[in-house]
Amino acid sequence: MAVEEEGLRVFQSVRIKIGEAKNLPTYPGPNKMRDCYCTVNLDQEEVFRTKIVEKSLCPFYGEDFYCEIPRSFRHLSFYIFDRDVFRRDSIIGKVAIQKEDLQKYHNRDTWFQLQHVDADSEVQGKVHLELRLSEVITDTGVICHKLATRVLECKGLPIVNGQCDPYATVTLAGPYRSEAKKTKVKKKTNNPQFDEVFYFEVTRPCSYNKKSHFDIEDADEVDKMEIRVDLWNASNLKFGDEFLGELRLPLKCLRQSSSYEAWYFLQPRDNGNKSLKPDDLGSLRLNVVYTEDHVFSSDYYSPLRDLLLKSADVEPVSASAAHVLGEVCREKQEAAIPLVRLFLHYGKIVPFISAIANAEVKRTQDPNTIFRGNSLTSKCIDETMKLAGMHYLQVTLKPIIDEICQLHKSCEIDPVKLKDGENLENNRENLRQYVDRIFTVITKSGVSCPTVMCDIFFSLRESAAKRFQGDPDVRYTAVSSFIFLRFFAPAILSPNLFQLTPHHPDPQTSRTLTLISKTIQTLGSLSKSKSASFKESYMATFYDYFNEQKYADAVKNFLDLISSSGRRDHKSIEQPILLKEGFMIKRAQGRKRFGMKNFKKRWFRLTNHEFTYQKSKGDHPLCSIPIENILAVEKLEEESFKMKNMFQVIQPERVLYIQANNCVEAKDWIDILTKVSQCNKKRLTVYHPSAYLNGHWLCCKATADNTPGCTPCTGGLPANIQLDIDGDRETERIYSLFNLYMPKLEKMQEACGSKSVYDGPEQEEYSTFIIDDPKETYKTLKQIIEGVGTLEQEHAQYKRDKFKKTKYGSQEHPIGDKSFQSYIRQQSEISAHSI
């Protein structure tokens, strides 16, 4: 979901690895251990929660989280919570990274000290304020100065304990006085509209002095005065109202002008609680990758995009723009992610991967090492399998992975690691049964393998067989090195990274999955001496169970099927695929003639066939909506029910209103529901952004409940994976990479020149580049550098234009926006340098 700016779309995303915490403070009870979990928050809105790690002061989480960020934010925060025996949660500490500081820690494992948390420091939101100083003539004819303070509105206040009933107090404070006034309480909103004016007498009546707004005697005192605006949440709890944030403004800001109006970020209150040292609370290891893409309209990217898309047709492929990107990036993965998405979007992934794979096969000398390195080919195929094969994994592995996680059967076969009371033979039998079942479900899943993966495997098989004609097994190992080694085995080992489980498994389950993954990987490798491939003797002994020809035959039959060019597409027998599930709150749809339309928590489940909800996971569905009955899925305006993160599923006869847990969850549900219903023939083109309440639509005031919508539906996401990608965004990312590695592009140009002119030994600094045809590569490099230069100028011009139009203190950039202050400094330096 992009934030629209003038002629530009801005995408924000974050990828987080939550490693571990260490040296947490001991629990005050006799046990001293804690049961802790970690949350990820955008400001104070929780968007992800790890599992609970029990009885540890150094909990290891090992969890990954990725999300598209659908709104602006100031801090990315991480809270460590402790759950006690009464299932009550208390905060141990937090890490809060300001948005403008995220690049400092980009893709680096970093230990952060946990900071103390109290209500006075937990602040978010902004306030719109107007100050006006005026001279008033009293009844006796003398002049005094009065200050009018107008509190207009607030945006984005935090929700405290599920509710927000805000009010503001306005205080004029000085060395010898303090006068406070209060607004009305606004119920059930975190965007209150106050629009209230308060008057304060600033100076005592005196004779008028034209040299100053203030009497000379009062000038110093006025300079020491300030207006303080405090935001509070009106609470019914006995311990009082909750502090939401404050703003302090010195009155000397009115010396230049008698009127002052602006937006301000609310600030935390300094309560003097500095007793705890930062390292008293322990630390947290994180790896954060925050990305912000500024995407122009499609025509800006045409030259670079066209150059990239013709990569498969360039001879040799090492001279193509896509291959060059792989050469200059520090890690091949950096290049592979946007390249695969771009080629998938335009339906050119198979010819591109075929071309780079064929070139790699030609450079390979030993058939036993084919596709074993971290080359651009390997990383591109990995990324394609992740994108195209996610549903395939859900169908094959998810049911049995869920069973392993739930049953916790003991499968430890290392005699040294056996626990008291465990039987080695029983454990071996448990493990053998799991391996047998997973092996069978994989080798019988050939008909479900996505077509794009099969087409790539066919190309790999043909290239390998042609290159190593004397090796009859290379046609299998070329494919098995991906489907087993890089797809099924990693998914079994780390199911959370492939969306098969929500969290990293517990240590015992993780050990079971490790043993299964090792065995499946070896079964799929078709190596000649399989027992010898294990370092551990207990694994070699266990593998004797599978030293039968039927296992090798099953692998070969499976590999033949998924790499066959004439493979039939079995969409007609497609089984339901679970796409997403989880608890949300829904409003009664009015299916019963009588009864209250109240809100209830339900377990929602979406497959490619239907959208259902039930009381709890595993219960019989209370309602089932066939996918073909979903006419539109859109956001619902907050004012409808005074509830955030709501969306609507529009059906032929009624609308289902749903509240998600947070903004990220709401976006995910809207996207996937839209995607799965995109091809419905009766999809709507217009909808109502607000609810139908009290006999009329809140948005357009129409009284008939069947009145056609008043707002165009959003475009949504096409159902086809090749189109479920923003091609312009991926091209922008590739431009950013080329721009980042410009010195390497220029070095590669030098290497081409050196190779063309000198036919002698290669200089060491150039030896890292693969250059098969210096002239063709030089030509491509020249086009890349020109295309990147043009886009760089467009971005610079956009920033200059934005800088001229932007006002500090506007709603978009309130006073206190440190990222904008930094941006102003940068632009001022650029302007001064250009002058």
Coordinates of C-alpha atoms in Angstrom, one line a residue, residues 296-650:
F296 CA 7.6 7.6 -10.3
S297 CA 5.0 6.8 -13.0
S298 CA 5.9 3.9 -15.4
D299 CA 7.2 6.0 -18.3
Y300 CA 10.2 7.2 -16.2
Y301 CA 11.5 3.6 -16.0
S302 CA 11.0 2.6 -19.6
P303 CA 14.7 2.8 -20.7
L304 CA 16.1 0.9 -17.7
R305 CA 13.2 -1.6 -17.6
D306 CA 13.5 -2.4 -21.3
L307 CA 17.3 -2.9 -21.0
L308 CA 16.7 -5.4 -18.1
L309 CA 13.9 -7.3 -19.8
K310 CA 15.9 -8.1 -22.9
S311 CA 18.6 -9.8 -20.7
A312 CA 17.6 -13.3 -21.7
D313 CA 18.2 -12.5 -25.4
V314 CA 21.6 -10.9 -25.0
E315 CA 24.6 -12.9 -26.3
P316 CA 26.4 -13.7 -24.1
V317 CA 24.1 -13.4 -21.2
S318 CA 27.0 -12.2 -19.0
A319 CA 26.8 -9.0 -21.0
S320 CA 23.2 -8.4 -20.0
A321 CA 22.0 -5.7 -17.6
A322 CA 20.5 -8.3 -15.2
H323 CA 23.7 -10.3 -15.1
V324 CA 25.7 -7.1 -14.5
L325 CA 23.5 -6.3 -11.5
G326 CA 24.4 -9.7 -10.0
E327 CA 28.1 -9.0 -10.6
V328 CA 28.2 -5.6 -8.9
C329 CA 26.0 -6.3 -5.8
R330 CA 27.8 -7.3 -2.6
E331 CA 25.4 -10.2 -2.2
K332 CA 23.7 -12.1 -5.1
Q333 CA 20.5 -12.2 -3.0
E334 CA 20.3 -8.4 -3.2
A335 CA 20.1 -8.6 -7.0
A336 CA 17.9 -11.7 -7.2
I337 CA 14.9 -10.4 -5.2
P338 CA 13.9 -7.5 -7.5
L339 CA 15.1 -9.2 -10.7
V340 CA 12.9 -12.3 -10.1
R341 CA 9.9 -10.2 -9.2
L342 CA 10.4 -8.0 -12.3
F343 CA 10.7 -10.9 -14.6
L344 CA 7.8 -12.8 -13.0
H345 CA 5.6 -9.7 -13.5
Y346 CA 6.4 -9.5 -17.2
G347 CA 6.2 -13.3 -17.7
K348 CA 9.9 -13.6 -18.7
I349 CA 11.3 -15.5 -15.7
V350 CA 11.8 -18.9 -17.4
P351 CA 13.8 -17.6 -20.4
F352 CA 16.0 -15.4 -18.1
I353 CA 16.8 -18.2 -15.6
S354 CA 17.3 -20.7 -18.5
A355 CA 19.9 -18.3 -20.1
I356 CA 21.9 -17.7 -16.9
A357 CA 21.6 -21.4 -15.8
N358 CA 22.9 -22.5 -19.2
A359 CA 25.9 -20.1 -18.9
E360 CA 26.7 -21.4 -15.4
V361 CA 26.5 -25.1 -16.5
K362 CA 29.0 -24.3 -19.3
R363 CA 31.4 -22.9 -16.7
T364 CA 31.0 -26.0 -14.4
Q365 CA 33.7 -28.6 -14.7
D366 CA 32.5 -31.3 -12.2
P367 CA 28.9 -32.6 -12.4
N368 CA 28.9 -33.3 -8.7
T369 CA 29.2 -29.5 -8.0
I370 CA 26.4 -28.4 -10.3
F371 CA 24.4 -25.5 -8.9
R372 CA 26.0 -25.9 -5.5
G373 CA 27.4 -22.4 -5.1
N374 CA 25.6 -19.2 -4.2
S375 CA 25.5 -17.9 -7.8
L376 CA 23.0 -15.5 -9.3
T377 CA 21.3 -18.5 -10.9
S378 CA 20.9 -20.3 -7.6
K379 CA 19.6 -17.2 -5.8
C380 CA 17.1 -16.4 -8.6
I381 CA 15.7 -20.0 -8.6
D382 CA 15.5 -19.9 -4.8
E383 CA 13.5 -16.6 -4.9
T384 CA 11.2 -17.9 -7.7
M385 CA 10.4 -21.1 -5.7
K386 CA 9.6 -19.0 -2.6
L387 CA 7.2 -16.8 -4.6
A388 CA 5.6 -19.4 -6.8
G389 CA 5.8 -22.4 -4.5
M390 CA 4.4 -21.0 -1.2
H391 CA 0.9 -22.6 -1.8
Y392 CA 2.6 -25.8 -3.0
L393 CA 4.4 -26.1 0.4
Q394 CA 1.1 -25.4 2.2
V395 CA -0.6 -28.3 0.4
T396 CA 2.3 -30.8 0.9
L397 CA 4.0 -30.0 4.2
K398 CA 1.7 -27.9 6.4
P399 CA -0.6 -30.7 7.8
I400 CA 2.2 -32.9 9.0
I401 CA 4.4 -30.0 10.2
D402 CA 1.4 -28.9 12.3
E403 CA 1.0 -32.4 13.7
I404 CA 4.7 -32.5 14.7
C405 CA 4.5 -29.2 16.4
Q406 CA 1.3 -30.2 18.3
L407 CA 2.2 -33.8 19.4
H408 CA 5.8 -33.2 20.6
K409 CA 6.7 -36.8 20.1
S410 CA 10.3 -37.6 21.2
C411 CA 12.5 -38.3 18.2
E412 CA 16.0 -37.8 19.6
I413 CA 18.3 -40.6 18.2
D414 CA 21.6 -39.3 19.5
P415 CA 22.3 -41.5 22.5
V416 CA 24.3 -38.7 24.2
K417 CA 21.2 -36.4 24.1
L418 CA 18.6 -38.8 25.3
K419 CA 16.6 -37.6 28.3
D420 CA 15.8 -39.8 31.4
G421 CA 13.0 -42.3 30.6
E422 CA 13.3 -42.0 26.8
N423 CA 13.7 -45.2 24.7
L424 CA 16.1 -45.0 21.8
E425 CA 14.2 -47.6 19.7
N426 CA 10.9 -45.8 20.2
N427 CA 12.4 -42.5 19.2
R428 CA 13.9 -44.0 16.1
E429 CA 10.5 -45.5 15.2
N430 CA 8.8 -42.1 15.7
L431 CA 11.3 -40.4 13.5
R432 CA 11.2 -43.1 10.8
Q433 CA 7.4 -42.7 10.6
Y434 CA 7.6 -38.9 10.2
V435 CA 10.3 -39.2 7.5
D436 CA 8.4 -41.9 5.7
R437 CA 5.2 -39.8 5.7
I438 CA 6.9 -36.6 4.6
F439 CA 8.9 -38.4 1.9
T440 CA 5.7 -40.0 0.6
V441 CA 3.7 -36.7 0.5
I442 CA 6.6 -35.0 -1.3
T443 CA 7.2 -37.7 -4.0
K444 CA 3.4 -38.0 -4.7
S445 CA 3.0 -34.2 -5.0
G446 CA 4.4 -33.8 -8.6
V447 CA 1.0 -32.9 -10.1
S448 CA 0.7 -30.0 -7.6
C449 CA 4.1 -28.5 -8.5
P450 CA 3.6 -25.0 -10.0
T451 CA 4.0 -24.8 -13.8
V452 CA 6.7 -22.0 -13.6
M453 CA 8.8 -24.2 -11.4
C454 CA 8.4 -27.2 -13.7
D455 CA 9.4 -25.2 -16.7
I456 CA 12.6 -24.0 -15.0
F457 CA 13.4 -27.6 -13.8
F458 CA 13.0 -28.8 -17.4
S459 CA 15.5 -26.2 -18.6
L460 CA 18.0 -27.1 -15.9
R461 CA 17.7 -30.8 -16.7
E462 CA 18.2 -30.3 -20.4
S463 CA 21.3 -28.0 -19.9
A464 CA 22.9 -30.4 -17.4
A465 CA 22.3 -33.5 -19.6
K466 CA 23.7 -31.8 -22.7
R467 CA 26.8 -30.6 -20.8
F468 CA 27.6 -33.8 -19.0
Q469 CA 26.5 -36.5 -21.5
G470 CA 28.5 -39.2 -19.8
D471 CA 26.7 -38.9 -16.5
P472 CA 23.2 -40.4 -16.5
D473 CA 22.3 -39.0 -13.0
V474 CA 23.1 -35.4 -13.7
R475 CA 19.6 -34.8 -15.1
Y476 CA 18.3 -35.7 -11.7
T477 CA 20.9 -34.0 -9.4
A478 CA 20.5 -30.7 -11.3
V479 CA 16.8 -30.6 -10.3
S480 CA 17.1 -32.3 -6.8
S481 CA 19.8 -29.7 -5.8
F482 CA 16.9 -27.2 -5.9
I483 CA 13.7 -29.0 -5.1
F484 CA 15.1 -31.0 -2.1
L485 CA 18.2 -29.1 -1.0
R486 CA 16.9 -25.5 -1.4
F487 CA 13.1 -25.9 -1.1
F488 CA 11.7 -28.8 0.9
A489 CA 14.6 -29.3 3.3
P490 CA 14.8 -25.6 4.4
A491 CA 11.0 -25.5 4.7
I492 CA 11.1 -28.5 7.1
L493 CA 14.0 -27.1 9.0
S494 CA 12.6 -23.5 9.5
P495 CA 8.8 -23.7 8.8
N496 CA 8.3 -20.2 10.2
L497 CA 10.4 -18.7 7.3
F498 CA 8.1 -20.4 4.8
Q499 CA 4.8 -19.3 6.5
L500 CA 4.1 -22.9 7.5
T501 CA 4.1 -22.0 11.2
P502 CA 3.6 -18.6 12.8
H503 CA 6.7 -18.8 15.1
H504 CA 10.0 -20.5 15.4
P505 CA 9.4 -24.0 16.8
D506 CA 10.4 -24.9 20.4
P507 CA 13.8 -26.5 20.9
Q508 CA 12.5 -30.1 21.0
T509 CA 10.4 -29.7 17.9
S510 CA 13.2 -27.8 16.2
R511 CA 15.5 -30.8 16.9
T512 CA 12.9 -33.2 15.4
L513 CA 12.6 -31.1 12.3
T514 CA 16.4 -30.9 11.9
L515 CA 16.7 -34.7 11.9
I516 CA 13.8 -35.0 9.4
S517 CA 15.3 -32.3 7.1
K518 CA 18.8 -34.0 7.1
T519 CA 17.3 -37.3 6.1
I520 CA 15.0 -35.9 3.4
Q521 CA 17.8 -33.9 2.0
T522 CA 20.0 -37.0 1.7
L523 CA 17.2 -39.1 0.2
G524 CA 16.6 -36.5 -2.4
S525 CA 20.3 -36.0 -3.3
L526 CA 20.6 -39.5 -4.9
S527 CA 24.3 -39.6 -3.8
K528 CA 26.1 -42.9 -4.3
S529 CA 27.3 -43.4 -0.7
K530 CA 24.5 -41.9 1.4
S531 CA 25.5 -43.2 4.8
A532 CA 29.0 -41.8 4.4
S533 CA 27.5 -38.3 3.8
F534 CA 26.5 -38.1 7.5
K535 CA 29.2 -37.0 10.0
E536 CA 27.3 -38.5 12.9
S537 CA 27.3 -42.3 13.3
Y538 CA 23.8 -42.3 14.7
M539 CA 22.5 -40.6 11.5
A540 CA 24.3 -43.2 9.4
T541 CA 22.7 -46.0 11.4
F542 CA 19.2 -44.4 11.2
Y543 CA 19.6 -44.0 7.4
D544 CA 19.9 -47.8 7.0
Y545 CA 16.1 -47.9 7.2
F546 CA 16.0 -46.1 3.8
N547 CA 18.7 -47.9 1.9
E548 CA 16.2 -49.5 -0.4
Q549 CA 15.9 -49.1 -4.1
K550 CA 12.2 -48.1 -3.8
Y551 CA 13.2 -44.7 -2.3
A552 CA 15.6 -43.9 -5.1
D553 CA 13.0 -44.9 -7.7
A554 CA 10.4 -42.8 -6.0
V555 CA 12.7 -39.7 -6.1
K556 CA 13.6 -40.3 -9.8
N557 CA 9.9 -40.7 -10.8
F558 CA 9.1 -37.5 -8.9
L559 CA 11.9 -35.5 -10.5
D560 CA 10.9 -36.9 -13.9
L561 CA 7.4 -35.6 -13.4
I562 CA 8.3 -32.1 -12.2
S563 CA 10.9 -31.6 -15.0
S564 CA 8.8 -32.9 -17.9
S565 CA 8.0 -30.4 -20.7
G566 CA 4.7 -32.2 -21.5
R567 CA 3.4 -32.2 -17.9
R568 CA -0.4 -31.6 -17.7
D569 CA -1.8 -28.9 -15.5
H570 CA -4.2 -30.4 -12.9
K571 CA -6.1 -27.3 -12.0
S572 CA -9.4 -29.1 -12.4
I573 CA -8.7 -31.2 -9.3
E574 CA -7.4 -28.3 -7.3
Q575 CA -7.9 -28.8 -3.6
P576 CA -8.6 -26.1 -1.1
I577 CA -5.5 -24.1 -0.1
L578 CA -5.4 -22.3 3.3
L579 CA -4.4 -18.7 2.5
K580 CA -4.8 -17.0 5.9
E581 CA -6.5 -17.5 9.3
G582 CA -6.7 -15.7 12.6
F583 CA -8.9 -14.0 15.2
M584 CA -10.7 -10.8 14.3
I585 CA -13.8 -8.9 15.5
K586 CA -16.9 -8.9 13.3
R587 CA -20.2 -7.1 13.4
A588 CA -23.4 -9.1 13.0
Q589 CA -24.4 -9.1 9.3
G590 CA -28.2 -9.0 9.9
R591 CA -28.8 -12.4 8.5
K592 CA -31.5 -12.9 11.3
R593 CA -34.5 -10.6 11.1
F594 CA -34.4 -9.8 14.8
G595 CA -31.4 -9.5 17.0
M596 CA -28.7 -7.0 17.9
K597 CA -26.0 -6.1 15.4
N598 CA -23.2 -6.4 18.0
F599 CA -19.5 -7.1 17.7
K600 CA -18.0 -10.5 18.5
K601 CA -14.5 -12.1 18.3
R602 CA -14.4 -14.9 15.8
W603 CA -11.8 -17.2 14.1
F604 CA -11.6 -16.3 10.4
R605 CA -10.3 -18.8 7.8
L606 CA -9.7 -18.0 4.1
T607 CA -9.1 -20.7 1.4
N608 CA -9.1 -20.3 -2.4
H609 CA -12.7 -21.6 -2.2
E610 CA -14.4 -19.8 0.7
F611 CA -14.2 -17.3 3.5
T612 CA -15.5 -18.6 6.8
Y613 CA -15.7 -17.7 10.5
Q614 CA -16.3 -19.8 13.6
K615 CA -16.2 -19.3 17.4
S616 CA -12.8 -20.9 17.8
K617 CA -10.1 -22.6 15.7
G618 CA -11.3 -26.0 14.7
D619 CA -15.1 -25.4 15.4
H620 CA -17.8 -25.8 12.8
P621 CA -18.2 -22.6 10.6
L622 CA -20.9 -20.3 11.7
C623 CA -20.9 -18.6 8.3
S624 CA -19.4 -19.5 4.9
I625 CA -19.0 -17.0 2.1
P626 CA -18.1 -18.6 -1.3
I627 CA -15.2 -16.6 -3.0
E628 CA -17.5 -16.0 -6.0
N629 CA -19.9 -14.0 -3.7
I630 CA -17.2 -11.5 -2.7
L631 CA -18.0 -8.4 -4.8
A632 CA -15.4 -6.1 -3.2
V633 CA -13.1 -5.7 -0.2
E634 CA -12.4 -2.2 1.0
K635 CA -11.4 -0.2 4.0
L636 CA -14.2 1.2 6.3
E637 CA -13.9 4.8 7.5
E638 CA -13.1 5.0 11.2
E639 CA -16.0 7.3 12.0
S640 CA -18.5 4.6 11.1
F641 CA -18.2 2.7 14.4
K642 CA -15.4 4.8 16.1
M643 CA -13.1 1.8 15.6
K644 CA -9.7 1.6 13.8
N645 CA -8.4 -0.9 11.3
M646 CA -11.9 -1.9 10.0
F647 CA -12.7 -3.2 6.5
Q648 CA -15.7 -4.5 4.7
V649 CA -16.4 -7.6 2.7
I650 CA -19.2 -6.7 0.3

